[in-house]
mmCIF file of C-alpha atoms and ligand atoms in Angstrom:
data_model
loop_
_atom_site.group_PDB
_atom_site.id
_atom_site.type_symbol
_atom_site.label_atom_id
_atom_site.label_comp_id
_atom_site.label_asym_id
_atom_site.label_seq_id
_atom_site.Cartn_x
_atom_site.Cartn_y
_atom_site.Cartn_z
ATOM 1 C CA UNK A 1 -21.551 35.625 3.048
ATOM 2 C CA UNK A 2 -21.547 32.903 6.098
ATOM 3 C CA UNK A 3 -17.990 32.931 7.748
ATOM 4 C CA UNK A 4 -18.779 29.505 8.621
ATOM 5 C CA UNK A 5 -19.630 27.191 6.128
ATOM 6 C CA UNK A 6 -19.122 23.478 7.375
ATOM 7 C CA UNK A 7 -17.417 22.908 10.112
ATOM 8 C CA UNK A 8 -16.932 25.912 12.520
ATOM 9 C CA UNK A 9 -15.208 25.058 15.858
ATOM 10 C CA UNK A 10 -12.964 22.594 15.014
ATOM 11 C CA UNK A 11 -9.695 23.968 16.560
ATOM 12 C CA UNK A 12 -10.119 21.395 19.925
ATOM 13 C CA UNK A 13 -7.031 22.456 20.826
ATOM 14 C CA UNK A 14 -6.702 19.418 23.413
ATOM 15 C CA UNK A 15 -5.841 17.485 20.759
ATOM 16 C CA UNK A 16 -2.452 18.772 19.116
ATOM 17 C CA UNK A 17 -0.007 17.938 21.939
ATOM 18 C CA UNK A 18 -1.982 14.897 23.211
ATOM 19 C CA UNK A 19 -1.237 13.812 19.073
ATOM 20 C CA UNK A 20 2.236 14.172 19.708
ATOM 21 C CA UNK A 21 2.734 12.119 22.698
ATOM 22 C CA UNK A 22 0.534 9.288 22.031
ATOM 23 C CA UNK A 23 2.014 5.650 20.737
ATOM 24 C CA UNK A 24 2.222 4.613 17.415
ATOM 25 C CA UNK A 25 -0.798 2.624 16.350
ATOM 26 C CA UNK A 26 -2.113 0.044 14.390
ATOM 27 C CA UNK A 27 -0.461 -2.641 12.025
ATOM 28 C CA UNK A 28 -3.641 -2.810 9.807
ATOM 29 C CA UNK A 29 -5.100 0.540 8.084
ATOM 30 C CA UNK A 30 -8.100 1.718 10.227
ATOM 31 C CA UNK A 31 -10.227 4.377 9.262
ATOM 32 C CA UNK A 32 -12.751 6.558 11.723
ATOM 33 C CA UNK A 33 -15.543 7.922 9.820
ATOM 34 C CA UNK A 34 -18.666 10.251 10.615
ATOM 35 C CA UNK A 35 -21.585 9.004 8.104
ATOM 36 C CA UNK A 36 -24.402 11.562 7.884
ATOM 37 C CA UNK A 37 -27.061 11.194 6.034
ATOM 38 C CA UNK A 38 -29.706 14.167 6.194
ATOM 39 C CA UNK A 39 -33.570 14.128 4.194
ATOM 40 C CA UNK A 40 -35.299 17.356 3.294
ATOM 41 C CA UNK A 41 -38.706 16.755 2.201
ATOM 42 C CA UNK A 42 -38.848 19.875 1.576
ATOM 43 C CA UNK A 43 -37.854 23.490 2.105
ATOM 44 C CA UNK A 44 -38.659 23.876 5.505
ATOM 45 C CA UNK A 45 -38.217 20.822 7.107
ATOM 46 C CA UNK A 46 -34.656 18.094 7.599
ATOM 47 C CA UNK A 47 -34.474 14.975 9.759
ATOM 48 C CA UNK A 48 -30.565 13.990 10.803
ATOM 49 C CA UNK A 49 -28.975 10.493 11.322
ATOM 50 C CA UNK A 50 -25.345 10.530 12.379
ATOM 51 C CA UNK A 51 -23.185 7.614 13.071
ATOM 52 C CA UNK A 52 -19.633 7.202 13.780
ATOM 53 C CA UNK A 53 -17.947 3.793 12.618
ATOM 54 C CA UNK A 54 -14.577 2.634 13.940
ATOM 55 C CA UNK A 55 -13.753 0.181 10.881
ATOM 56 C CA UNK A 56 -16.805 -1.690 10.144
ATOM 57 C CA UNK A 57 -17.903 -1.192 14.172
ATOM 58 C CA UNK A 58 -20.458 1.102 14.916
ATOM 59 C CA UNK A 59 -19.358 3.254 17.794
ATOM 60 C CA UNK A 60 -21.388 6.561 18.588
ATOM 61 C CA UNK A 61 -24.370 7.812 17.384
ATOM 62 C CA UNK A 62 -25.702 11.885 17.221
ATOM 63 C CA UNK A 63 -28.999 12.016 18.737
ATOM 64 C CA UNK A 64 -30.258 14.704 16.357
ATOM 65 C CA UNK A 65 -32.772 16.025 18.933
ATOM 66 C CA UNK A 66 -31.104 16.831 21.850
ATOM 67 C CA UNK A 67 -27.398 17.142 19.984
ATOM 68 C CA UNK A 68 -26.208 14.411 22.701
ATOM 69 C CA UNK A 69 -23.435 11.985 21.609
ATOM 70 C CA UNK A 70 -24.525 8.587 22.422
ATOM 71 C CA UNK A 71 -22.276 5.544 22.945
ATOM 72 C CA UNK A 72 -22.747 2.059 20.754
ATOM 73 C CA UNK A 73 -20.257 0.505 22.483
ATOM 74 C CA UNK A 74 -19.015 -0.114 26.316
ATOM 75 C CA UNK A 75 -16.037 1.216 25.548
ATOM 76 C CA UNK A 76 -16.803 4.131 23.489
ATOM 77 C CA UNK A 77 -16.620 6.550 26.128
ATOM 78 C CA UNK A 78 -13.666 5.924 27.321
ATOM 79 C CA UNK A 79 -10.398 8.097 26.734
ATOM 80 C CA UNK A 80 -11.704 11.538 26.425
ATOM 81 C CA UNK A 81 -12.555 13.464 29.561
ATOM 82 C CA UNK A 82 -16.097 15.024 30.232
ATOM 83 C CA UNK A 83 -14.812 18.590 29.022
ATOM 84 C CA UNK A 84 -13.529 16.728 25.995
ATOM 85 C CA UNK A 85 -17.022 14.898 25.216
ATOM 86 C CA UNK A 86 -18.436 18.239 25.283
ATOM 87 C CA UNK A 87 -16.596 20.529 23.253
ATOM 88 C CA UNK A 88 -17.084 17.236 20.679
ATOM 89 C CA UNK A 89 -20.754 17.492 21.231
ATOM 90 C CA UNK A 90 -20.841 21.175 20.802
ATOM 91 C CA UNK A 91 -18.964 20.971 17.374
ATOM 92 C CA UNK A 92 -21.006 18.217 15.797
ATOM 93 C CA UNK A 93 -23.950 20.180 16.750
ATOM 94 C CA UNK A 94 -22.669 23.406 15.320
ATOM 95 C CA UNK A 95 -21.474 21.430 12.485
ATOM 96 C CA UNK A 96 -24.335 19.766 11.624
ATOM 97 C CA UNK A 97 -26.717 23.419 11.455
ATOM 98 C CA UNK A 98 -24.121 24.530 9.060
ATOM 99 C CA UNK A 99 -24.147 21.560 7.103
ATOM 100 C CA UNK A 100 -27.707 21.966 7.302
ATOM 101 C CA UNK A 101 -27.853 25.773 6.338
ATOM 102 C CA UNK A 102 -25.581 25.183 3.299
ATOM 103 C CA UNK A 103 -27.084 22.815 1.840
ATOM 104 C CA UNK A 104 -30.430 24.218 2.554
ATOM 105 C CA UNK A 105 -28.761 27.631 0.306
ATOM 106 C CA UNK A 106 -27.312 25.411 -2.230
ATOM 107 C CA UNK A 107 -30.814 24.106 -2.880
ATOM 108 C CA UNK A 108 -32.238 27.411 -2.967
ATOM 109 C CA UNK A 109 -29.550 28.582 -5.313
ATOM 110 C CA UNK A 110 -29.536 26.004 -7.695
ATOM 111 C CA UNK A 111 -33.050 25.005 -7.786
ATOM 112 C CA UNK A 112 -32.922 21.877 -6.415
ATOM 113 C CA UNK A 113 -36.524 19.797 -6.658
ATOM 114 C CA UNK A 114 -37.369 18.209 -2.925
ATOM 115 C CA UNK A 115 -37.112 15.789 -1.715
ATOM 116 C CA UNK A 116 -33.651 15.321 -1.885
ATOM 117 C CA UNK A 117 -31.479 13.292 0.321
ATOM 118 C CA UNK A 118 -27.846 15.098 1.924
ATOM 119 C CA UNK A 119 -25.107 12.649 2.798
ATOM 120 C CA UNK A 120 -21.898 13.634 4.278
ATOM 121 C CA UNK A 121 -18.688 10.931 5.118
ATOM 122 C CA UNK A 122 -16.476 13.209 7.133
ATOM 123 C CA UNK A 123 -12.960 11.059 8.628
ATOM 124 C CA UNK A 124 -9.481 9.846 8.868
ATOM 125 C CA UNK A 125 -7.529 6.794 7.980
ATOM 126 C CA UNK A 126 -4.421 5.372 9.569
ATOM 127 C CA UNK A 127 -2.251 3.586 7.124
ATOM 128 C CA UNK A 128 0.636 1.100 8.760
ATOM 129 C CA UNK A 129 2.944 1.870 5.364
ATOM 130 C CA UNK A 130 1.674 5.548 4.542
ATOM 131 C CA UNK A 131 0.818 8.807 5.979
ATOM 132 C CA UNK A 132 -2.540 9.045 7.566
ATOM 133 C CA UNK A 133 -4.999 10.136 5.393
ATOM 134 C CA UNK A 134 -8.419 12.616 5.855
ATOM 135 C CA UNK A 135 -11.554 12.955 3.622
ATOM 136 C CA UNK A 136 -15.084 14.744 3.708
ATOM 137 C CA UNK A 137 -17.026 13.857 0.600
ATOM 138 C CA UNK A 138 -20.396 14.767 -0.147
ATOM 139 C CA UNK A 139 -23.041 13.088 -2.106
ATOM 140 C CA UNK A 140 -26.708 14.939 -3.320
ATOM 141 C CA UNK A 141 -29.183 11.652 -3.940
ATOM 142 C CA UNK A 142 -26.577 9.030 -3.925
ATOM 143 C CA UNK A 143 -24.169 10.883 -6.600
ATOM 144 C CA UNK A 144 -21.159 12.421 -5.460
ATOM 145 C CA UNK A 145 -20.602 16.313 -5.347
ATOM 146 C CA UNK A 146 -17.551 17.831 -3.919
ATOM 147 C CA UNK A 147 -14.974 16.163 -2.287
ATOM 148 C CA UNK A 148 -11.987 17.708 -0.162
ATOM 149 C CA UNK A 149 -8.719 17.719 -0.607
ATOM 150 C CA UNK A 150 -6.934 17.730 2.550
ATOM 151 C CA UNK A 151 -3.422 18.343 1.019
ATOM 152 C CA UNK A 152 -4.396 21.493 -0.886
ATOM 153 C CA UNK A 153 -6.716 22.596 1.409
ATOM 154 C CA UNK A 154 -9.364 22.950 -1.155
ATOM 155 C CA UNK A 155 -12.936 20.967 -2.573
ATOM 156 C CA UNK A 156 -12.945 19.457 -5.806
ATOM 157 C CA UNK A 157 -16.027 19.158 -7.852
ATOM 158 C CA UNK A 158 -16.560 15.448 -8.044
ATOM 159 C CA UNK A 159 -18.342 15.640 -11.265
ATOM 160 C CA UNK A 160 -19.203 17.830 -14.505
ATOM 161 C CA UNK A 161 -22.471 19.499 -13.659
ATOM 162 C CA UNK A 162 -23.674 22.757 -12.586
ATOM 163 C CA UNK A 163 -24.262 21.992 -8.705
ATOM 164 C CA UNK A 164 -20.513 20.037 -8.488
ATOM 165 C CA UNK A 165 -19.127 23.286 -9.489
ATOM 166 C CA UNK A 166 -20.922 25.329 -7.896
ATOM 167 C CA UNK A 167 -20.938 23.736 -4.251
ATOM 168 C CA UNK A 168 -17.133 23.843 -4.906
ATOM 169 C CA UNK A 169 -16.843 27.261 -5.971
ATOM 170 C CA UNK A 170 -19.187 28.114 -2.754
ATOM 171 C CA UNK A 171 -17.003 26.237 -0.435
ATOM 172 C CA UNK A 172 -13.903 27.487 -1.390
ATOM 173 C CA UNK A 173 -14.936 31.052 -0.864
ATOM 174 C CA UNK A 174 -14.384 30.214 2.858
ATOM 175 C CA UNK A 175 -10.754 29.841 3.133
ATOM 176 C CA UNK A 176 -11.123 29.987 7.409
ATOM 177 C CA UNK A 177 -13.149 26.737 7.164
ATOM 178 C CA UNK A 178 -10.747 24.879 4.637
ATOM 179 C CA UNK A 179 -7.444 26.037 7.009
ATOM 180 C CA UNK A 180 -9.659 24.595 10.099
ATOM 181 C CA UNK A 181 -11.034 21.271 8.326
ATOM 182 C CA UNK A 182 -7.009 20.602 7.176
ATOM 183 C CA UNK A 183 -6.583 20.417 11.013
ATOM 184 C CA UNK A 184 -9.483 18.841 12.242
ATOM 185 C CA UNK A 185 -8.590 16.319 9.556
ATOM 186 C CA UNK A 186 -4.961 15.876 10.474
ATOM 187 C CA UNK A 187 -4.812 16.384 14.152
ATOM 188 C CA UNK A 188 -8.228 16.454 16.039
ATOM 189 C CA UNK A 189 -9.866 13.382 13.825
ATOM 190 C CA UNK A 190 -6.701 11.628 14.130
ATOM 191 C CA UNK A 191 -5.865 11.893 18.087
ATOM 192 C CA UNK A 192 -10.092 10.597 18.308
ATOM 193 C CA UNK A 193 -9.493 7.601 16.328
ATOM 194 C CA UNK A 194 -6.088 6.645 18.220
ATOM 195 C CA UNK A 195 -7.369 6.917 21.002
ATOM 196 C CA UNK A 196 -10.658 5.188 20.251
ATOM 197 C CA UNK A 197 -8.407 2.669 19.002
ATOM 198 C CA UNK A 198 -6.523 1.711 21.960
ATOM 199 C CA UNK A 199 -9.829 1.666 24.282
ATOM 200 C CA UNK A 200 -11.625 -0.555 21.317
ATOM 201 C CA UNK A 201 -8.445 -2.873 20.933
ATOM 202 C CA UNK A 202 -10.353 -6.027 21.931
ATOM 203 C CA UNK A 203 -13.195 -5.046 19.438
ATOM 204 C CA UNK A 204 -10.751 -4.722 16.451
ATOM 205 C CA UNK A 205 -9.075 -7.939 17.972
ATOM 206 C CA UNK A 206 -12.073 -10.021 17.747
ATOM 207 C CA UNK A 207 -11.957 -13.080 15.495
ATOM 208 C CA UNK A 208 -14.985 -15.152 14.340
ATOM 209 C CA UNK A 209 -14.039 -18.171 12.136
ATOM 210 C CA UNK A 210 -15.228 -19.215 8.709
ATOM 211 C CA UNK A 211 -17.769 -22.026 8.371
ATOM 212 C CA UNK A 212 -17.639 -23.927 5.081
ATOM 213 C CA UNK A 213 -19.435 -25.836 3.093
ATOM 214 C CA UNK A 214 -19.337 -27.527 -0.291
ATOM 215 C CA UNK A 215 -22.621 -28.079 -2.385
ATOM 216 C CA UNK A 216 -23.565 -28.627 -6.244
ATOM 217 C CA UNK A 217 -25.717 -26.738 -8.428
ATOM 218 C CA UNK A 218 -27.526 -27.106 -11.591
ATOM 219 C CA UNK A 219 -25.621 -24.238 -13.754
ATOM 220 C CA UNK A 220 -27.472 -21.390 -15.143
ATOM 221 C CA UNK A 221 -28.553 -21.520 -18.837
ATOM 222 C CA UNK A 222 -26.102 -18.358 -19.608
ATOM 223 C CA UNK A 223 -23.141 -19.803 -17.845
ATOM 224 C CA UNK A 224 -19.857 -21.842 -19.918
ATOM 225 C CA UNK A 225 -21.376 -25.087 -20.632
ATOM 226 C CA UNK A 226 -20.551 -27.931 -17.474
ATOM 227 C CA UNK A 227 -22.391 -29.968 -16.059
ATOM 228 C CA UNK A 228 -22.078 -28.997 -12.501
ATOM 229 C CA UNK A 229 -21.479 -25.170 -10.492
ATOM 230 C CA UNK A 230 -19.661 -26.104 -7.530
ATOM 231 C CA UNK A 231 -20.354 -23.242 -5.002
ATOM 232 C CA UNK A 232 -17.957 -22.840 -1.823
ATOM 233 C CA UNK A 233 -20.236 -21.108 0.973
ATOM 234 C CA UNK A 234 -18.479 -19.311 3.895
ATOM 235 C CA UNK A 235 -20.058 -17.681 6.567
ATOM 236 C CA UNK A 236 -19.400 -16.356 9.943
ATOM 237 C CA UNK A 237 -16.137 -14.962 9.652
ATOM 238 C CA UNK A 238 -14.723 -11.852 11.492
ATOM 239 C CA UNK A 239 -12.666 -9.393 10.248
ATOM 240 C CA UNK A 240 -14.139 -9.046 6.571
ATOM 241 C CA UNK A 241 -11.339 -10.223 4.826
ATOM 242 C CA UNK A 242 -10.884 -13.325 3.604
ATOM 243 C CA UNK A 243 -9.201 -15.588 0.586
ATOM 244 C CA UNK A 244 -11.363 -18.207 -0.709
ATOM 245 C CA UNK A 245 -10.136 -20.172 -4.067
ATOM 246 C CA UNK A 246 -10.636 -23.726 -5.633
ATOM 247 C CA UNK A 247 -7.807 -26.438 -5.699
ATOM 248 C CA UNK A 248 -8.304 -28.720 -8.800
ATOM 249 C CA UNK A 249 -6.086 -31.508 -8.367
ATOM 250 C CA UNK A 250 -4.316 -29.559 -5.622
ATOM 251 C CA UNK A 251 -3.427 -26.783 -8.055
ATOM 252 C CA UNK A 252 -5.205 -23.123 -7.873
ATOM 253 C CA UNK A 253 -7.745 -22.625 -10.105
ATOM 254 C CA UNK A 254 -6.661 -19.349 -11.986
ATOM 255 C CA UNK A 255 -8.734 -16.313 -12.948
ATOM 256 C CA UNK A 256 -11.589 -17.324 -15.455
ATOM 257 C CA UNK A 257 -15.197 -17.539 -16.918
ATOM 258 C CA UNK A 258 -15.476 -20.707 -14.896
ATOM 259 C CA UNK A 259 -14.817 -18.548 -11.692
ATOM 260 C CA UNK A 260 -17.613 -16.286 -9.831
ATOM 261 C CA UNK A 261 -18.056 -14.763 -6.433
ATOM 262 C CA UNK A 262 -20.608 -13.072 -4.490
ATOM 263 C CA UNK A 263 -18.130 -10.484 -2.933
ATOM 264 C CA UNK A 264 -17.972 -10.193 1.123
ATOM 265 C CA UNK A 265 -21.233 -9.708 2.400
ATOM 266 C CA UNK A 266 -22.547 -8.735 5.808
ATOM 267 C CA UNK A 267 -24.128 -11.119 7.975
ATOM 268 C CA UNK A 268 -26.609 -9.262 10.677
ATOM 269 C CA UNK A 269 -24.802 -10.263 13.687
ATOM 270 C CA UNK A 270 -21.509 -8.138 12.652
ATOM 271 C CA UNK A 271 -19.856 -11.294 10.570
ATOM 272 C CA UNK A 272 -19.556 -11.838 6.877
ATOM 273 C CA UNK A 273 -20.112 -14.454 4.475
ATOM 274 C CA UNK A 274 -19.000 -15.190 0.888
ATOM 275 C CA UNK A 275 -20.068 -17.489 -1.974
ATOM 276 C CA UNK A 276 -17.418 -18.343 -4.523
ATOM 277 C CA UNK A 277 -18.942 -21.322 -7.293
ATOM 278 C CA UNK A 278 -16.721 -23.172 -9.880
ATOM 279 C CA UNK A 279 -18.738 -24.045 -13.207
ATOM 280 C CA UNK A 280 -16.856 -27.530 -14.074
ATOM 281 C CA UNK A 281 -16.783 -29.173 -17.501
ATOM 282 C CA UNK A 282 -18.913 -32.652 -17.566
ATOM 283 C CA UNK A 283 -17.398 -35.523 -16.419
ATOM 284 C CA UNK A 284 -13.991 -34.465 -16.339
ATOM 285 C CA UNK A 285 -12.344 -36.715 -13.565
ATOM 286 C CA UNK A 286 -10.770 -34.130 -11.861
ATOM 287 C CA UNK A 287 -11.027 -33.560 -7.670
ATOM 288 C CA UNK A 288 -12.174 -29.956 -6.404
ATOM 289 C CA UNK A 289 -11.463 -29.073 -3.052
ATOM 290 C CA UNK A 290 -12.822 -25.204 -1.519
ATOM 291 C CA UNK A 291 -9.477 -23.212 0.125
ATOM 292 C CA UNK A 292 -10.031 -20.927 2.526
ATOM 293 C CA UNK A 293 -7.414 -18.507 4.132
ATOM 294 C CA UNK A 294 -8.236 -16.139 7.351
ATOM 295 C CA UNK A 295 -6.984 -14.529 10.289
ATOM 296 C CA UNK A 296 -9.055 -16.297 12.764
ATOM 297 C CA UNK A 297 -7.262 -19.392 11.105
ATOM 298 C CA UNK A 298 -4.224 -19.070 12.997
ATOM 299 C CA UNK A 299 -2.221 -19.757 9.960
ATOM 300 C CA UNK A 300 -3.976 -22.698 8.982
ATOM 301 C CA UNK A 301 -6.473 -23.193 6.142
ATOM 302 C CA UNK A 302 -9.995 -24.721 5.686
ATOM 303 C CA UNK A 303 -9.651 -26.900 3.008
ATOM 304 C CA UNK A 304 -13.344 -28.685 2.119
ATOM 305 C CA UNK A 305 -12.959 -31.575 -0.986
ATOM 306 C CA UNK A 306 -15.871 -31.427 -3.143
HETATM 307 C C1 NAG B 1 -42.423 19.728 5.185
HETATM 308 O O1 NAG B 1 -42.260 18.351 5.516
HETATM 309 C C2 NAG B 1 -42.613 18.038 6.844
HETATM 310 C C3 NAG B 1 -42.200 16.598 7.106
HETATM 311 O O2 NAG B 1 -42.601 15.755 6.066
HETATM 312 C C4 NAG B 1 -44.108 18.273 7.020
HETATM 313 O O3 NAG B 1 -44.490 17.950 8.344
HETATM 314 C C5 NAG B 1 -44.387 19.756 6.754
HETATM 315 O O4 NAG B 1 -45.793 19.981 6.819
HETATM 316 C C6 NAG B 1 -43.870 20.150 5.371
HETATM 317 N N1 NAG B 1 -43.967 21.600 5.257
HETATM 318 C C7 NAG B 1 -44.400 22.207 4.142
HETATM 319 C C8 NAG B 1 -44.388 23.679 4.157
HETATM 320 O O5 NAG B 1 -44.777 21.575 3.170
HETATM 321 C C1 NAG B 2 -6.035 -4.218 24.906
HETATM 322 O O1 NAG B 2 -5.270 -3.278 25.622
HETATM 323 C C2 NAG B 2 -5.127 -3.644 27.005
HETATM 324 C C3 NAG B 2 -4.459 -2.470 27.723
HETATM 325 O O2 NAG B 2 -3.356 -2.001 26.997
HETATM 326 C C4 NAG B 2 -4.311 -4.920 27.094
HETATM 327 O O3 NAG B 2 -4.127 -5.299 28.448
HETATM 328 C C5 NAG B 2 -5.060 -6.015 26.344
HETATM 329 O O4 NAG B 2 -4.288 -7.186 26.320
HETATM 330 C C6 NAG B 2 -5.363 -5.587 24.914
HETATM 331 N N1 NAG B 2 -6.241 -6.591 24.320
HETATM 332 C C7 NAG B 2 -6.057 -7.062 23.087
HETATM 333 C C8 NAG B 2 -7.040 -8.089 22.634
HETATM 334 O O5 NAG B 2 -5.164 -6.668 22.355
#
């Protein structure tokens, strides 16, 4: 049986008292987060993509070639000395072969039809009112598998079938790995992201403010019956969130049928945009103005009368 099953090197013991002296960060909860996704057509062959996001910024990327860490952002490489960079290179690489090898058994074991798609979200969260908080879930073909539970030190079958409890049984076989994950979760991942953090600060500072705009719509057949959908469109905004209501008569328009929203959606140059509409009876005399609350606001909000 495989000492190593995910994550082998993970001690970097640079990181522990470095932890202990560094300054408190952020007021907002920030999460650093390894995304791999891996594709084996079949049983002899895998390609790799690895990304590392910072929030919603991507920051490094894992040439899956060469095993070389590259850097998405000017300051992404700043923080962590040379000898630092490369221990970090030589455990993604490492942990990306065993990633690779296990699942590659797994499939063998359990029969698994190719092609089948691999995804990993290995990372840590800093919460201004909480502990931090670490996570490595895995997903086989977009359905979750096995999570990990970094307090008990163990995975958890994320669902009822045969390969959820077996990829759990598996991994928790190799105690060495769980002890080294708890601590690459709670000190190594954690001392990264701070420290990312403080060189990134003007990144996760940036602000981009909402554009607005007001505009009528037939309604759908389906909708409540009303002559008019009043849709509030607003775009350009950065961070992602964002409160956007309807005033009717200067009072908030509560929770409804009448009420529907797109949900934040990404915009391709790293904003966001949102479409919230208002179905509204015919005729009814009433004004409708779009509200609009966001950081970039200063305080202030957009308000745009319909
Ligand atoms: C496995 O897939 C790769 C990539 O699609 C292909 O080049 C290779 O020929 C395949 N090997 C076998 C044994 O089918
Ligand atoms: C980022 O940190 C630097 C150095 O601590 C500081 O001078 C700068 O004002 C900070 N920028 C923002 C936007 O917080």
């Amino acid at each position: 049986f495989p000492a190593r099953m995910l994550l082998p090197l993970l001690l970097l013991p640079w990181a522990w008292g470095a932890l202990a002296a560094s300054p408190p960060l952020p007021t907002e909860s920030l999460a650093l987060r390894l995304l791999l996704t891996s594709l084996f057509p079949n049983a002899s062959a895998v390609t790799v993509a690895a990304k590392v996001l910072l929030g919603d910024l991507e920051t490094h990327a894992l040439d899956s070639r060469t095993g070389a860490i590259r850097f998405l952002q000017p300051w992404a490489q700043e923080g962590l000395s040379p000898r630092e960079w490369q221990d970090l290179e030589q455990v993604a690489a490492q942990s990306l072969a065993d990633f690779v090898r296990t699942v590659t058994k797994i499939a063998r074991e359990q029969g698994i039809d190719y092609p089948f798609v691999a995804q990993a979200s290995i990372g840590c969260e800093l919460r201004p009112n909480g502990p931090s908080r670490g996570f490595y879930d895995i997903a086989g073909n977009g359905q979750a598998v096995v999570s990990f539970d970094e307090e008990a030190g163990t995975w958890v079958a994320r669902s009822a079938d045969g390969l959820a409890r077996y990829t759990q049984d598996l991994l928790n076989r190799d105690w060495s790995t769980s002890t080294r994950l708890q601590y690459f979760l709670k000190v190594s991942c954690i001392y990264v992201l701070q420290t990312f953090a403080r060189h990134g600060n003007a990144s996760l500072a940036r602000r981009e403010r909402p554009i607005a705009v007001v505009f009528a719509r037939e309604p759908p057949p389906t909708g409540p019956p009303a002559s008019l959908l009043l849709v509030c469109r607003v775009t350009g905004f950065y961070p992602r969130t964002v409160h956007v209501a309807w005033l009717q008569d200067g009072e908030e328009v509560g929770p409804g049928r009448q009420l529907d929203s797109t949900g934040t959606l990404p915009n391709a140059d790293l904003t966001y945009q949102l479409r919230s509409s208002l179905a509204v009876g015919p005729g009814d005399g009433h004004s409708y103005t779009c509200w609009v609350e966001h950081s970039s606001l200063g305080g202030q909000s957009l308000l745009i009368p319909w």
